Tab-separated table of N, CA and C in Angstrom:
chain	number	residue	atom	x	y	z
A	185	MET	N	81.041	27.214	8.644
A	185	MET	CA	80.164	26.785	9.512
A	185	MET	C	80.465	28.644	9.287
A	186	ALA	N	78.357	29.212	8.995
A	186	ALA	CA	78.645	30.641	9.165
A	186	ALA	C	78.244	31.133	10.008
A	187	TYR	N	79.582	32.636	10.617
A	187	TYR	CA	79.317	33.138	12.031
A	187	TYR	C	78.377	34.104	12.060
A	188	ALA	N	77.220	34.128	10.864
A	188	ALA	CA	76.290	35.184	11.163
A	188	ALA	C	75.429	34.990	9.690
A	189	SER	N	73.651	35.294	9.873
A	189	SER	CA	72.829	35.369	9.205
A	189	SER	C	73.101	36.324	8.822
A	190	ARG	N	71.742	36.053	7.873
A	190	ARG	CA	71.194	37.874	7.509
A	190	ARG	C	70.252	38.613	7.333
A	191	ALA	N	69.583	37.537	9.356
A	191	ALA	CA	69.031	38.550	10.226
A	191	ALA	C	70.721	39.609	10.694
A	192	ASP	N	71.216	39.255	11.786
A	192	ASP	CA	72.198	39.395	11.748
A	192	ASP	C	72.339	40.743	10.957
A	193	VAL	N	72.981	40.779	9.587
A	193	VAL	CA	73.310	41.461	9.004
A	193	VAL	C	72.255	42.655	8.810
A	194	GLU	N	70.990	42.628	8.704
A	194	GLU	CA	70.258	43.530	8.733
A	194	GLU	C	70.777	43.866	10.750
A	195	GLU	N	70.500	43.581	11.401
A	195	GLU	CA	70.841	43.982	12.891
A	195	GLU	C	71.107	44.771	12.665
A	196	LEU	N	72.348	45.127	12.358
A	196	LEU	CA	73.781	45.816	12.529
A	196	LEU	C	73.861	46.947	11.036
A	197	TRP	N	73.114	46.857	10.241
A	197	TRP	CA	73.612	47.396	9.293
A	197	TRP	C	72.038	47.990	8.948
A	198	GLY	N	71.133	47.796	9.003
A	198	GLY	CA	69.411	47.758	9.153
A	198	GLY	C	69.104	47.122	8.420
A	199	SER	N	67.531	46.934	8.188
A	199	SER	CA	67.073	45.850	7.704
A	199	SER	C	66.764	46.546	6.027
A	200	GLU	N	66.678	47.856	5.565
A	200	GLU	CA	66.772	47.717	4.224
A	200	GLU	C	67.640	48.923	3.390
A	201	PHE	N	68.854	48.815	4.227
A	201	PHE	CA	70.055	48.883	3.614
A	201	PHE	C	70.512	46.920	2.478
A	202	LEU	N	70.449	46.465	3.139
A	202	LEU	CA	70.714	44.867	1.705
A	202	LEU	C	69.896	46.088	0.414
A	203	ALA	N	69.101	46.066	0.859
A	203	ALA	CA	67.239	46.292	-0.554
A	203	ALA	C	68.687	46.992	-1.252
A	204	ASP	N	68.638	48.227	-0.505
A	204	ASP	CA	69.827	49.344	-1.171
A	204	ASP	C	71.435	49.285	-1.872
A	205	ILE	N	71.896	48.087	-1.437
A	205	ILE	CA	73.155	48.135	-1.791
A	205	ILE	C	72.507	46.898	-3.026
A	206	LEU	N	71.887	46.708	-2.542
A	206	LEU	CA	71.984	45.575	-3.749
A	206	LEU	C	70.730	45.197	-5.375
A	207	PRO	N	71.019	46.109	-6.731
A	207	PRO	CA	70.733	46.317	-7.524
A	207	PRO	C	70.104	44.819	-7.745
A	208	GLU	N	68.492	45.780	-8.959
A	208	GLU	CA	66.963	44.941	-8.990
A	208	GLU	C	67.480	44.074	-10.265
A	209	GLY	N	66.402	43.214	-8.715
A	209	GLY	CA	66.378	41.559	-10.920
A	209	GLY	C	68.117	40.771	-9.927
A	210	VAL	N	68.401	41.209	-9.074
A	210	VAL	CA	69.372	40.113	-8.071
A	210	VAL	C	69.321	39.695	-6.996
A	211	ASP	N	68.696	38.414	-6.917
A	211	ASP	CA	68.355	37.318	-5.856
A	211	ASP	C	68.788	37.801	-5.137
A	212	ALA	N	68.444	38.490	-4.276
A	212	ALA	CA	69.142	39.071	-2.280
A	212	ALA	C	69.059	37.727	-1.383
A	213	HIS	N	68.381	36.561	-1.721
A	213	HIS	CA	68.462	35.115	-1.211
A	213	HIS	C	70.331	35.007	-0.972
A	214	ALA	N	69.959	34.468	-2.437
A	214	ALA	CA	71.203	33.614	-3.295
A	214	ALA	C	72.885	34.768	-2.686
A	215	SER	N	72.286	35.456	-2.972
A	215	SER	CA	73.438	36.544	-3.507
A	215	SER	C	73.971	37.280	-1.691
A	216	VAL	N	73.517	36.905	-0.808
A	216	VAL	CA	73.292	37.826	0.129
A	216	VAL	C	74.362	36.240	1.912
A	217	SER	N	73.619	35.278	0.822
A	217	SER	CA	74.404	33.422	1.529
A	217	SER	C	75.686	34.006	0.650
A	218	LEU	N	75.747	33.636	0.130
A	218	LEU	CA	77.184	33.432	-0.934
A	218	LEU	C	77.725	34.725	-0.529
A	219	ALA	N	78.168	35.757	0.493
A	219	ALA	CA	78.199	36.965	1.140
A	219	ALA	C	78.740	36.450	1.762
A	220	LEU	N	78.324	35.905	3.122
A	220	LEU	CA	78.035	34.697	4.103
A	220	LEU	C	79.243	34.171	4.035
A	221	LYS	N	78.874	33.173	2.951
A	221	LYS	CA	79.925	32.580	3.360
A	221	LYS	C	81.432	32.832	2.630
A	222	ILE	N	81.730	33.172	1.472
A	222	ILE	CA	83.035	33.965	1.859
A	222	ILE	C	83.634	34.526	3.003
A	223	ALA	N	82.749	35.472	3.418
A	223	ALA	CA	82.526	35.801	4.488
A	223	ALA	C	83.444	34.704	5.539
A	224	SER	N	82.549	33.771	5.950
A	224	SER	CA	82.777	33.159	6.763
A	224	SER	C	84.450	32.041	6.677
A	225	ASP	N	83.918	31.686	5.233
A	225	ASP	CA	85.580	31.471	4.822
A	225	ASP	C	87.284	31.734	5.030
A	226	GLU	N	86.717	33.757	4.467
A	226	GLU	CA	88.341	34.379	4.833
A	226	GLU	C	87.937	34.525	6.394
A	227	ILE	N	87.408	34.526	7.088
A	227	ILE	CA	87.544	34.014	9.201
A	227	ILE	C	87.786	33.279	9.495
A	228	ASP	N	87.870	32.005	8.150
A	228	ASP	CA	88.166	30.840	9.060
A	228	ASP	C	89.765	30.895	8.474
A	229	ILE	N	90.278	31.338	7.814
A	229	ILE	CA	91.815	31.173	7.100
A	229	ILE	C	92.233	32.131	8.313
A	230	TYR	N	92.366	33.282	9.047
A	230	TYR	CA	92.437	33.775	10.182
A	230	TYR	C	92.824	32.532	11.022
A	231	LEU	N	91.456	31.898	11.541
A	231	LEU	CA	91.071	31.926	12.767
A	231	LEU	C	91.729	30.453	12.714
A	232	SER	N	91.991	29.551	11.711
A	232	SER	CA	93.401	28.045	11.223
A	232	SER	C	94.031	28.841	11.778
A	233	ALA	N	94.865	29.274	12.194
A	233	ALA	CA	96.403	30.260	12.786
A	233	ALA	C	96.519	30.058	13.771
A	234	ARG	N	95.385	29.578	14.622
A	234	ARG	CA	95.618	29.510	16.429
A	234	ARG	C	93.876	28.072	16.838
A	235	TYR	N	92.880	28.679	16.046
A	235	TYR	CA	92.372	27.300	16.285
A	235	TYR	C	92.153	26.044	15.328
A	236	SER	N	91.628	24.617	16.287
A	236	SER	CA	91.021	23.729	15.319
A	236	SER	C	89.668	23.735	14.437
A	237	LEU	N	89.737	23.881	13.668
A	237	LEU	CA	88.530	24.067	12.485
A	237	LEU	C	87.674	22.646	12.593
A	238	PRO	N	86.501	22.597	11.934
A	238	PRO	CA	85.543	23.734	12.296
A	238	PRO	C	85.035	23.925	14.181
A	239	LEU	N	84.842	24.809	14.638
A	239	LEU	CA	84.550	25.472	16.060
A	239	LEU	C	83.558	24.387	16.425
A	240	PRO	N	83.688	24.968	18.187
A	240	PRO	CA	82.967	23.700	18.651
A	240	PRO	C	81.693	24.395	17.938
A	241	ASN	N	81.163	25.705	18.620
A	241	ASN	CA	80.194	26.598	18.188
A	241	ASN	C	80.717	27.619	17.947
A	242	SER	N	80.131	28.909	17.373
A	242	SER	CA	79.806	29.657	16.439
A	242	SER	C	80.381	31.060	17.256
A	243	PRO	N	81.081	31.452	17.707
A	243	PRO	CA	81.448	32.659	18.813
A	243	PRO	C	80.173	34.178	17.944
A	244	THR	N	78.815	34.889	19.397
A	244	THR	CA	79.398	35.444	18.866
A	244	THR	C	79.988	36.786	18.884
A	245	VAL	N	80.770	37.258	19.470
A	245	VAL	CA	82.237	38.477	19.110
A	245	VAL	C	82.338	37.948	17.083
A	246	LEU	N	81.859	37.002	16.402
A	246	LEU	CA	82.288	37.033	14.948
A	246	LEU	C	81.374	37.548	13.611
A	247	LYS	N	79.543	37.195	14.355
A	247	LYS	CA	78.846	38.047	13.965
A	247	LYS	C	79.336	38.936	13.056
A	248	SER	N	79.922	40.821	13.803
A	248	SER	CA	79.990	41.474	13.493
A	248	SER	C	80.904	41.841	12.249
A	249	PRO	N	82.317	41.250	12.225
A	249	PRO	CA	83.671	41.177	11.545
A	249	PRO	C	82.339	39.820	9.980
A	250	ALA	N	81.712	38.296	10.903
A	250	ALA	CA	81.048	38.338	9.472
A	250	ALA	C	80.591	39.566	8.962
A	251	SER	N	79.103	39.472	9.229
A	251	SER	CA	78.446	40.877	8.809
A	251	SER	C	79.418	41.391	7.344
A	252	ASP	N	80.306	42.267	8.483
A	252	ASP	CA	80.772	43.184	7.894
A	252	ASP	C	81.635	43.275	6.159
A	253	ILE	N	82.338	41.444	6.306
A	253	ILE	CA	83.617	41.040	4.995
A	253	ILE	C	82.252	40.987	4.432
A	254	ALA	N	81.228	39.597	4.680
A	254	ALA	CA	79.775	40.007	4.005
A	254	ALA	C	79.322	41.092	3.115
A	255	VAL	N	79.358	42.459	3.831
A	255	VAL	CA	78.302	43.833	3.128
A	255	VAL	C	79.180	44.142	2.536
A	256	TYR	N	80.825	44.378	1.805
A	256	TYR	CA	81.733	44.213	1.445
A	256	TYR	C	82.025	43.819	0.490
A	257	LYS	N	81.370	42.148	0.718
A	257	LYS	CA	81.308	41.575	-0.893
A	257	LYS	C	81.066	42.173	-1.791
A	258	LEU	N	79.569	41.734	-1.063
A	258	LEU	CA	78.211	42.470	-1.714
A	258	LEU	C	78.011	43.898	-3.050
A	259	ALA	N	79.022	44.808	-1.585
A	259	ALA	CA	78.373	46.182	-2.058
A	259	ALA	C	79.546	46.159	-3.014
A	260	ASN	N	80.738	46.043	-3.393
A	260	ASN	CA	81.816	45.593	-3.556
A	260	ASN	C	81.898	45.412	-6.051
A	261	ARG	N	80.740	43.786	-5.381
A	261	ARG	CA	80.470	43.262	-6.531
A	261	ARG	C	79.715	43.834	-7.068
A	262	HIS	N	78.418	44.820	-6.633
A	262	HIS	CA	77.450	45.357	-6.844
A	262	HIS	C	77.961	46.881	-7.306
A	263	SER	N	79.290	47.061	-7.007
A	263	SER	CA	79.786	49.210	-7.223
A	263	SER	C	78.821	49.567	-6.976
A	264	ALA	N	78.951	49.213	-5.273
A	264	ALA	CA	77.888	50.974	-3.896
A	264	ALA	C	78.683	50.100	-2.971
A	265	LEU	N	80.057	51.144	-3.218
A	265	LEU	CA	80.924	50.323	-2.147
A	265	LEU	C	81.319	52.207	-1.409
A	266	THR	N	80.939	52.666	-0.299
A	266	THR	CA	81.395	53.323	0.154
A	266	THR	C	82.229	53.809	1.059
A	267	ASN	N	82.868	54.374	1.810
A	267	ASN	CA	84.201	55.219	3.101
A	267	ASN	C	83.961	53.776	3.569
A	268	THR	N	82.124	53.543	4.463
A	268	THR	CA	81.664	53.285	5.630
A	268	THR	C	82.404	52.082	6.303
A	269	ILE	N	81.951	51.293	4.473
A	269	ILE	CA	81.640	49.971	4.575
A	269	ILE	C	83.813	49.500	4.510
A	270	GLU	N	84.203	50.088	3.827
A	270	GLU	CA	85.187	50.235	3.715
A	270	GLU	C	86.038	49.924	4.673
A	271	ASP	N	85.916	50.809	5.957
A	271	ASP	CA	86.429	51.381	6.940
A	271	ASP	C	85.631	49.836	8.149
A	272	ARG	N	84.488	49.551	7.910
A	272	ARG	CA	84.017	49.027	8.888
A	272	ARG	C	84.779	47.361	8.441
A	273	TYR	N	85.124	47.011	7.103
A	273	TYR	CA	85.556	45.472	6.508
A	273	TYR	C	87.280	45.971	6.836
A	274	LYS	N	87.726	46.741	6.745
A	274	LYS	CA	89.036	47.095	6.976
A	274	LYS	C	89.696	47.446	8.851
A	275	PHE	N	88.097	47.518	9.319
A	275	PHE	CA	88.278	46.824	11.282
A	275	PHE	C	88.265	46.057	11.157
A	276	ALA	N	87.710	45.051	10.349
A	276	ALA	CA	87.157	44.102	10.704
A	276	ALA	C	88.201	42.642	10.434
A	277	ILE	N	89.175	42.777	9.437
A	277	ILE	CA	90.505	42.425	9.330
A	277	ILE	C	91.340	42.334	10.017
A	278	ALA	N	91.308	43.907	10.042
A	278	ALA	CA	92.515	43.751	11.742
A	278	ALA	C	92.216	42.765	13.468
A	279	LEU	N	91.072	42.901	13.247
A	279	LEU	CA	90.634	42.082	14.442
A	279	LEU	C	90.953	41.211	13.913
A	280	LEU	N	91.129	40.837	12.818
A	280	LEU	CA	91.117	38.755	12.712
A	280	LEU	C	92.681	38.416	12.735
A	281	GLU	N	92.885	39.339	12.145
A	281	GLU	CA	94.489	39.690	12.338
A	281	GLU	C	94.724	39.249	13.957
A	282	ARG	N	94.347	40.686	14.687
A	282	ARG	CA	95.183	40.471	16.323
A	282	ARG	C	94.350	39.238	17.090
A	283	ILE	N	93.896	38.109	16.713
A	283	ILE	CA	92.688	37.451	16.901
A	283	ILE	C	93.992	35.662	16.502
A	284	ALA	N	94.281	35.961	15.607
A	284	ALA	CA	95.157	35.690	14.289
A	284	ALA	C	96.644	35.037	15.306
A	285	ASP	N	97.012	36.612	16.032
A	285	ASP	CA	98.863	36.494	16.428
A	285	ASP	C	98.155	36.400	17.876
A	286	GLY	N	96.815	36.114	18.474
A	286	GLY	CA	97.261	36.024	20.179
A	286	GLY	C	96.744	37.242	20.593
A	287	LYS	N	96.571	38.201	20.002
A	287	LYS	CA	96.211	39.761	20.824
A	287	LYS	C	95.267	39.638	20.914
A	288	ALA	N	93.869	39.180	20.957
A	288	ALA	CA	93.244	39.372	21.087
A	288	ALA	C	92.012	37.484	20.890
A	289	GLY	N	91.127	37.771	21.670
A	289	GLY	CA	90.616	36.634	21.586
A	289	GLY	C	88.923	36.579	21.379
A	290	LEU	N	88.611	35.407	20.959
A	290	LEU	CA	86.990	34.862	20.747
A	290	LEU	C	85.813	35.332	22.149
A	291	GLY	N	86.711	35.633	23.473
A	291	GLY	CA	85.713	36.213	24.319
A	291	GLY	C	85.135	35.373	24.617
A	292	THR	N	83.915	35.058	25.689
A	292	THR	CA	83.480	34.276	26.843
A	292	THR	C	84.019	32.806	25.260
A	293	ASP	N	83.652	33.058	24.503
A	293	ASP	CA	83.094	31.615	23.616
A	293	ASP	C	84.399	31.227	23.276
A	294	GLU	N	85.751	31.114	23.385
A	294	GLU	CA	87.533	30.918	23.996
A	294	GLU	C	87.544	29.338	23.482
A	295	PRO	N	87.097	29.059	22.554
A	295	PRO	CA	87.787	26.994	23.206
A	295	PRO	C	89.252	27.357	24.505
A	296	SER	N	89.227	26.233	25.099
A	296	SER	CA	89.825	25.905	26.084
A	296	SER	C	91.075	25.433	24.222
A	297	VAL	N	92.290	25.540	24.277
A	297	VAL	CA	93.816	24.874	23.853
A	297	VAL	C	94.337	24.095	24.840
A	298	SER	N	93.802	23.276	25.706
A	298	SER	CA	94.772	22.714	26.534
A	298	SER	C	94.693	22.617	28.506
A	299	GLY	N	93.892	21.704	28.780
A	299	GLY	CA	93.510	20.779	29.957
A	299	GLY	C	94.812	20.634	30.417
A	300	GLU	N	96.141	20.460	30.214
A	300	GLU	CA	97.654	20.385	30.269
A	300	GLU	C	98.057	21.563	30.251
A	301	PRO	N	98.680	22.312	32.230
A	301	PRO	CA	99.887	23.369	31.391
A	301	PRO	C	101.086	22.869	31.105
A	302	GLY	N	100.936	23.926	30.434
A	302	GLY	CA	102.740	23.837	29.566
A	302	GLY	C	102.116	22.371	28.423
A	303	THR	N	101.507	23.037	28.515
A	303	THR	CA	101.427	21.851	26.588
A	303	THR	C	100.322	22.478	25.742
A	304	SER	N	100.213	23.049	23.891
A	304	SER	CA	99.927	23.637	22.639
A	304	SER	C	98.402	22.856	22.887
A	305	ALA	N	98.102	23.305	21.431
A	305	ALA	CA	97.285	23.212	21.226
A	305	ALA	C	97.224	21.294	20.040
A	306	ALA	N	98.524	22.288	19.532
A	306	ALA	CA	99.057	20.763	18.706
A	306	ALA	C	99.822	20.035	19.401
A	307	GLY	N	99.597	19.474	21.130
A	307	GLY	CA	101.163	18.716	21.722
A	307	GLY	C	101.831	18.899	21.488
A	308	ALA	N	102.274	20.169	21.930
A	308	ALA	CA	104.254	20.829	21.538
A	308	ALA	C	104.010	20.530	23.224
A	309	ALA	N	104.525	20.498	24.032
A	309	ALA	CA	105.063	20.640	25.859
A	309	ALA	C	106.721	21.101	25.587
A	310	PHE	N	105.841	22.237	26.670
A	310	PHE	CA	106.943	23.428	27.450
A	310	PHE	C	107.699	22.974	28.016
A	311	SER	N	109.530	23.401	28.546
A	311	SER	CA	109.932	23.383	29.748
A	311	SER	C	111.222	24.357	30.261
A	312	ALA	N	111.477	24.382	31.388
A	312	ALA	CA	112.595	24.942	31.583
A	312	ALA	C	113.833	24.698	32.396
A	313	ASN	N	114.954	25.234	32.197
A	313	ASN	CA	115.580	25.464	33.043
A	313	ASN	C	115.627	25.470	34.145
A	314	ARG	N	116.006	25.224	35.741
A	314	ARG	CA	115.487	25.808	36.716
A	314	ARG	C	116.383	27.431	36.672
A	315	ARG	N	115.757	28.280	37.379
A	315	ARG	CA	115.757	30.028	36.731
A	315	ARG	C	117.193	30.010	38.145
A	316	VAL	N	117.825	30.449	37.651
A	316	VAL	CA	119.813	30.918	38.178
A	316	VAL	C	119.420	31.548	39.158
A	317	PHE	N	118.706	32.652	38.121
A	317	PHE	CA	119.321	34.957	39.397
A	317	PHE	C	117.659	34.804	39.674
A	318	THR	N	117.562	35.201	40.995
A	318	THR	CA	116.701	35.645	41.002
A	318	THR	C	116.756	36.598	42.034
A	319	ARG	N	115.175	37.871	42.493
A	319	ARG	CA	115.363	39.372	43.238
A	319	ARG	C	116.028	40.168	44.121
A	320	ARG	N	116.427	37.573	44.863
A	320	ARG	CA	117.679	38.121	46.099
A	320	ARG	C	118.471	37.055	46.009
A	321	SER	N	118.705	36.599	44.797
A	321	SER	CA	120.705	35.675	45.351
A	321	SER	C	120.896	35.074	42.929
A	322	ILE	N	121.929	35.953	44.055
A	322	ILE	CA	122.721	36.232	42.360
A	322	ILE	C	123.991	34.628	43.192
A	323	PRO	N	124.124	34.180	41.789
A	323	PRO	CA	124.634	32.751	42.038
A	323	PRO	C	127.012	33.194	42.074
């Protein structure tokens, strides 16, 4: 699943940006499509730690990281890498790591993990013994 489109990249980076980082004679459409596929595959690596893939819909929160990763891949491939591009790539990866660790989510597009309390997405059930100590009693 593609998490961003060329239009998303142009919206975030500017319409002339892709033309500036790609060298003459390169098929821009094919290069951007390949970079977006690579970015989506890289995102899936992180998401697979927490979610069943493919996701039922493409979360809007992933458009920016997908675009930034794709631009990084394009710029790195064509020797147009800048500090801004690299910093945005590192931020995107850091966000994906937080999502994989459960410290961040996909926002309103968060897939439901389970309808039953105490059950994980993998089907594991959690239970505990009755509480021994409380604030009011010590046995």
